[in-house]
Tab-separated table of C-alpha atoms in Angstrom:
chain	number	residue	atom	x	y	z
A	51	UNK	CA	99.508	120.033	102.820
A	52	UNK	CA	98.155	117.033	100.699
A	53	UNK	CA	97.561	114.128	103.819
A	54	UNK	CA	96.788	110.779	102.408
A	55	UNK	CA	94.725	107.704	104.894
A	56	UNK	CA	94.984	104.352	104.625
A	57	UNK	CA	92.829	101.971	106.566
A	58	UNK	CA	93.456	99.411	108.174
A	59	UNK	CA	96.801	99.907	109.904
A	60	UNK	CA	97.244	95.981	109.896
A	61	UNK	CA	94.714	93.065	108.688
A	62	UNK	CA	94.883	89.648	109.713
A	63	UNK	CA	92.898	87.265	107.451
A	64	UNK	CA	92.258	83.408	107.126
A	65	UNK	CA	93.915	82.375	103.941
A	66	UNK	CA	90.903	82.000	101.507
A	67	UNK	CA	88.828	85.192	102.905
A	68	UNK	CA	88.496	88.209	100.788
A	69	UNK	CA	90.975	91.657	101.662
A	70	UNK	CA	90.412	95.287	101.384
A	71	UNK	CA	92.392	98.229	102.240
A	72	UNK	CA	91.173	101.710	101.617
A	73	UNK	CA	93.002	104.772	100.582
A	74	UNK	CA	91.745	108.138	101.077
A	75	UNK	CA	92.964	111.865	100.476
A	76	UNK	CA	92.538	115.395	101.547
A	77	UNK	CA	93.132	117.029	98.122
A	78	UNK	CA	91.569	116.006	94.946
A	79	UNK	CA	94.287	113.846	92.959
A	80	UNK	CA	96.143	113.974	89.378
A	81	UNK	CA	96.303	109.435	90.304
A	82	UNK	CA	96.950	106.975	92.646
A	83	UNK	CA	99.872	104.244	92.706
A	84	UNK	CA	99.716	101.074	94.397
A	85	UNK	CA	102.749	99.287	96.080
A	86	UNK	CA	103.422	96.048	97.383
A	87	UNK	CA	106.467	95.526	100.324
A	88	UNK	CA	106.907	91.823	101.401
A	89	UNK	CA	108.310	91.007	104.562
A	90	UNK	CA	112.059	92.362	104.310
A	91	UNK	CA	111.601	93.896	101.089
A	92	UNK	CA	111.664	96.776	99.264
A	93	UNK	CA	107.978	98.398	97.772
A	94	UNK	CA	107.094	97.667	94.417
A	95	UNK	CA	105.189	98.842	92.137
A	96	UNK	CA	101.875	97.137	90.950
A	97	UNK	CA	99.612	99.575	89.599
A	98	UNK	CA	98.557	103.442	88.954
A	99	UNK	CA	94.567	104.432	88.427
A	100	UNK	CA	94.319	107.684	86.595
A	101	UNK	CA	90.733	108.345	85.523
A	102	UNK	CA	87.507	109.596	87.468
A	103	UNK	CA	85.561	105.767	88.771
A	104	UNK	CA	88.869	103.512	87.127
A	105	UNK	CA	88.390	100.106	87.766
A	106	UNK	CA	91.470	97.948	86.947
A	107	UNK	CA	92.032	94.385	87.857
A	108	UNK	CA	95.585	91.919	88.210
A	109	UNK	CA	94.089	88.413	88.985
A	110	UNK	CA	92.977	88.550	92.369
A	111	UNK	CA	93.528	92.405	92.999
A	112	UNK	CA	91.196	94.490	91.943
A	113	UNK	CA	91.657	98.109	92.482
A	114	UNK	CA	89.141	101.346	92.235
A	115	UNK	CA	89.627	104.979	91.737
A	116	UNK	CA	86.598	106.764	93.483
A	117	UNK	CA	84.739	109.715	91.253
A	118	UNK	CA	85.758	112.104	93.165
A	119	UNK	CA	89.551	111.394	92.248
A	120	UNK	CA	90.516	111.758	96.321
A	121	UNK	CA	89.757	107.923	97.625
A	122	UNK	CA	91.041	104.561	96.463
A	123	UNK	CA	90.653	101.368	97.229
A	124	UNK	CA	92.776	97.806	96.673
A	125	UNK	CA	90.777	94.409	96.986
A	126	UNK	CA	92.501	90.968	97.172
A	127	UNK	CA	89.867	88.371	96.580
A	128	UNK	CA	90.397	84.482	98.211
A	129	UNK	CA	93.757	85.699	100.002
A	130	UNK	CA	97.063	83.338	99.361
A	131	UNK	CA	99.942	83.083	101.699
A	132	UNK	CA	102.075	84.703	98.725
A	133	UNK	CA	99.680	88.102	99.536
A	134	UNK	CA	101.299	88.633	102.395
A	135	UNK	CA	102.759	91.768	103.203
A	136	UNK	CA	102.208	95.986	103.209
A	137	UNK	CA	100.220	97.686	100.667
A	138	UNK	CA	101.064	101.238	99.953
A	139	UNK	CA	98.752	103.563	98.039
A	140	UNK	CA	100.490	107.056	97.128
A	141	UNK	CA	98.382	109.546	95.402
A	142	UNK	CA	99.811	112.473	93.152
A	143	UNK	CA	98.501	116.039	93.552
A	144	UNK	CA	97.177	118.023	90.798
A	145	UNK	CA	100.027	120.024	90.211
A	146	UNK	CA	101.721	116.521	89.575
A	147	UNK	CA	105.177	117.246	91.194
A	148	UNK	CA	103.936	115.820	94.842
A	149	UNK	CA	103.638	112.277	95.209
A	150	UNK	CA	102.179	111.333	99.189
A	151	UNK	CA	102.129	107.459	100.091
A	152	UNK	CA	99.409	106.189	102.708
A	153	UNK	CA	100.643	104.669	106.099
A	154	UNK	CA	100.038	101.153	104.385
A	155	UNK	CA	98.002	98.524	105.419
A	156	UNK	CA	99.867	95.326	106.769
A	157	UNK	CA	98.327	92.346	105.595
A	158	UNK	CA	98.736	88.942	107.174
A	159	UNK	CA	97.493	85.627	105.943
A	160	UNK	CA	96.764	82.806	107.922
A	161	UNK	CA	97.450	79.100	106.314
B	187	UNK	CA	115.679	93.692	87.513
B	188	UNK	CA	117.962	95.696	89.939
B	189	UNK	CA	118.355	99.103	88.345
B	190	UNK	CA	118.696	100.365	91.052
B	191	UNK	CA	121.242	99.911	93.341
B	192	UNK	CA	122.081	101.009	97.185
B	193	UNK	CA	124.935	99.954	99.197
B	194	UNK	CA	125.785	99.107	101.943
B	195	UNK	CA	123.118	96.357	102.298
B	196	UNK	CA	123.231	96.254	106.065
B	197	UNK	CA	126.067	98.310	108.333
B	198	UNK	CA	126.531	98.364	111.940
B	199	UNK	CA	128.708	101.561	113.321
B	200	UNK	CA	129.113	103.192	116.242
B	201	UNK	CA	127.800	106.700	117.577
B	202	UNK	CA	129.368	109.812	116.372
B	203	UNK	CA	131.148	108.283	112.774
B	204	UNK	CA	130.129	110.003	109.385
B	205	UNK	CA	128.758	107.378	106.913
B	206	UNK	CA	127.448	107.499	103.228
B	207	UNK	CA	124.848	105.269	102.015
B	208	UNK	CA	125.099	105.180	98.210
B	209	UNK	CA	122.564	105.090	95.665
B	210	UNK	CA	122.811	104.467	92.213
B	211	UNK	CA	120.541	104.025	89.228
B	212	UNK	CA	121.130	102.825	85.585
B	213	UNK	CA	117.828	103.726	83.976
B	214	UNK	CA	118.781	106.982	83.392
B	215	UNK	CA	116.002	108.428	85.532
B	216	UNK	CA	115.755	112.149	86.447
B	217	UNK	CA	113.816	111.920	90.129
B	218	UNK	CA	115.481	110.342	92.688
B	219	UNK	CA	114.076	110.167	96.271
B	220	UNK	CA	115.196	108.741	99.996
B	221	UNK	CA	112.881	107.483	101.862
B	222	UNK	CA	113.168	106.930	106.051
B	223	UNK	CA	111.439	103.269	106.891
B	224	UNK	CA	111.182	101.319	110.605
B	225	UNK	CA	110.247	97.881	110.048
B	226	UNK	CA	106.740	97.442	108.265
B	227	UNK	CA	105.972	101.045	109.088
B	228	UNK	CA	105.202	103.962	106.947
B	229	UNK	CA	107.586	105.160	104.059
B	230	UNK	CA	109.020	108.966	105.483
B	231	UNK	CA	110.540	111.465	102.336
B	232	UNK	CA	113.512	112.744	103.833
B	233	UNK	CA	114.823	114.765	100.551
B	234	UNK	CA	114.500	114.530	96.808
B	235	UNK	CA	116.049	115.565	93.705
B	236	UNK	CA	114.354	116.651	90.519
B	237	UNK	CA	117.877	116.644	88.474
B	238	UNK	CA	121.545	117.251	88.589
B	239	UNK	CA	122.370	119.801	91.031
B	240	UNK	CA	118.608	120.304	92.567
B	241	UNK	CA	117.731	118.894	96.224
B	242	UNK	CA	115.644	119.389	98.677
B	243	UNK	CA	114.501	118.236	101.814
B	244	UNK	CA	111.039	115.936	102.266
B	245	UNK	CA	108.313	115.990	105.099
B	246	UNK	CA	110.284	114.385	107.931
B	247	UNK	CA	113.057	116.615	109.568
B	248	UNK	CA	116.292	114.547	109.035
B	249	UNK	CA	119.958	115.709	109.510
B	250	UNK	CA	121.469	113.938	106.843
B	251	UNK	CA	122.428	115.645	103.395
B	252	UNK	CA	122.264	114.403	100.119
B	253	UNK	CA	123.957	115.564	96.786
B	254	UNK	CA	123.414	115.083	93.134
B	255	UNK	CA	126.110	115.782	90.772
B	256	UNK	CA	125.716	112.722	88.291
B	257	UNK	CA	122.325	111.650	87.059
B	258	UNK	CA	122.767	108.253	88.189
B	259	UNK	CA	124.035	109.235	91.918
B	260	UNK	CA	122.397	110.375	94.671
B	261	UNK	CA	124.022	109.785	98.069
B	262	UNK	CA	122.993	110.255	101.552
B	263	UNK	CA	125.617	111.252	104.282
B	264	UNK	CA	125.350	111.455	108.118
B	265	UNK	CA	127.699	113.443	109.217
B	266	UNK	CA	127.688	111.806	112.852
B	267	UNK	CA	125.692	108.857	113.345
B	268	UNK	CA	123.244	108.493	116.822
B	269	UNK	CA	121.094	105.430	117.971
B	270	UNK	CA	117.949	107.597	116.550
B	271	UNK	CA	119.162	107.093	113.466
B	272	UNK	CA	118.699	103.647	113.372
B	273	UNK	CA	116.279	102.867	110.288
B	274	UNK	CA	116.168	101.348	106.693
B	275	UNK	CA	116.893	103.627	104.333
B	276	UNK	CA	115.163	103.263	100.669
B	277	UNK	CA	116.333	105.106	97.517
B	278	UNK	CA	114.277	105.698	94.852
B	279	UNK	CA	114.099	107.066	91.133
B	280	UNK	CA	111.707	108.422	88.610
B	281	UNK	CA	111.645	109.025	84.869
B	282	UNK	CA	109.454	112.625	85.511
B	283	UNK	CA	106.349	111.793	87.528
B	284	UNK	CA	106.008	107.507	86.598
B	285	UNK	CA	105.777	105.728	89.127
B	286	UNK	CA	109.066	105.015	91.597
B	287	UNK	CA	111.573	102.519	91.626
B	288	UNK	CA	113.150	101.157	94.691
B	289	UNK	CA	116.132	100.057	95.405
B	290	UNK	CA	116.677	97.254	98.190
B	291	UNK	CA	117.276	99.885	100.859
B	292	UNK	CA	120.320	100.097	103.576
B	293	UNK	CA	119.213	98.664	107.184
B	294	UNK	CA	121.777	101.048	109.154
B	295	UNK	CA	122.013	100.102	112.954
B	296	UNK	CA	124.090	102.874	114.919
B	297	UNK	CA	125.116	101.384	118.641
C-alpha cells in the first residue's frame, strides 16, 4: 500500500535558524496537505500543493511539490518560538479516495 | 471555529467499562475519520466513513466500532476498555476529498 516518509523524526533548532522537513512517497500522488499540531493540540490544516514542481509560500513557510508528484517538502525560514510544534504532510493517491499522513516531524525552537 | 466537536475532552475509567467518545460536526461534511494519537507521535486511521451508513476500518488494528447513522455523528465505542487503550483520540471530517478537519480529540486514560 501507499507508505508516506517524513524526515526528520524530531528537529531541534536555535530560534532564528532556518527549518526543513521533507516528505516523501512510494506511489505517485493526486496532492499533498500540510498540517500543523502545537503542543496539546489538535492538527490543522495549512496548506495543499496540487501541481507537478508547485511552489507556494505563507510568510515564513514555504512549501514545494517535487516533479515527480511523490516528494514534498515544508521550509520555515528564521524559526520563531510560535513555530513550534509537529508538521504533518499527508499525500492523496491517484485514485483520490486514500489520504496517508507522514510520521511528522517534531520541531522545537530554542529562545 | 469549532465545527467540529468531540466529547469527552479528557476521561479517566477503569479496565473492562464500555465507553463512547462522541463526535460531531456542523459543516455538513460527508467524510468523517478517527484517528489513534500517543503524545506528539504519528496520526494512526483506525476507521472511516464515506457517508451515512458506510464504515470501515483504517490501517491500525483497533477493537473499537464506530457507527454512522446521522451525517453529523460518528461515534466511537469500546466495548471494554484496557490500559492499551490509553491514547488521544482525534475525529475528523471531510467535504469529499478537501482537506480534514479536526476536532480537539478525547485524551482517554484507562487504569
Amino acid at each position: 500500500g501507499q507508505q508516506v516518509m517524513q524526515i526528520p523524526q524530531y528537529q531541534h533548532v536555535q530560534e532564528g535558524e532556518d527549518f526543513t522537513t521533507y516528505c516523501n512517497s512510494s506511489t505517485t500522488l493526486s496532492n499533498i496537505q500540510w498540517y500543523k499540531q502545537r503542543p496539546g493540540g489538535h492538527p490543522v490544516f495549512l496548506i495543499q500543493l496540487v501541481k507537478s514542481g508547485e511552489v507556494k509560500k505563507q510568510k515564513r513557510l514555504t512549501f514545494q511539490f517535487g516533479e515527480a508528484k511523490k516528494n514534498s517538502s515544508l521550509h520555515i525560514t528564521a524559526t520563531q518560538t510560535t513555530d513550534v510544534g509537529t508538521y504533518f504532510c499527508a499525500g492523496r493517491n491517484n485514485a483520490g479516495n486514500m489520504l496517508t499522513f507522514g510520521g511528522g516531524t517534531r520541531l522545537m525552537v530554542k529562545p | 471555529e469549532a465545527d467540529i466537536y468531540q466529547t469527552p475532552r479528557y476521561l479517566v475509567i477503569g479496565t473492562g467499562k464500555k465507553i463512547t467518545l462522541e463526535c460531531s460536526q456542523t459543516m455538513g461534511h460527508d467524510k468523517m475519520y478517527w484517528y489513534q494519537q500517543d503524545p506528539g507521535m504519528e496520526l494512526h486511521l483506525i476507521h472511516y466513513s464515506y457517508g451515512v451508513n458506510s464504515t470501515e476500518k483504517g490501517d491500525l488494528s483497533s477493537e473499537s466500532t464506530v457507527s454512522r447513522i446521522r451525517t453529523e455523528h460518528f461515534p466511537l465505542t469500546l466495548e471494554s476498555a484496557r490500559p492499551s487503550h490509553t491514547s488521544q483520540y482525534l475525529c475528523a471530517s471531510s467535504l469529499s476529498y478537501s482537506p480534514l478537519h479536526f476536532g480537539n480529540g478525547t485524551r482517554l486514560t484507562v487504569t
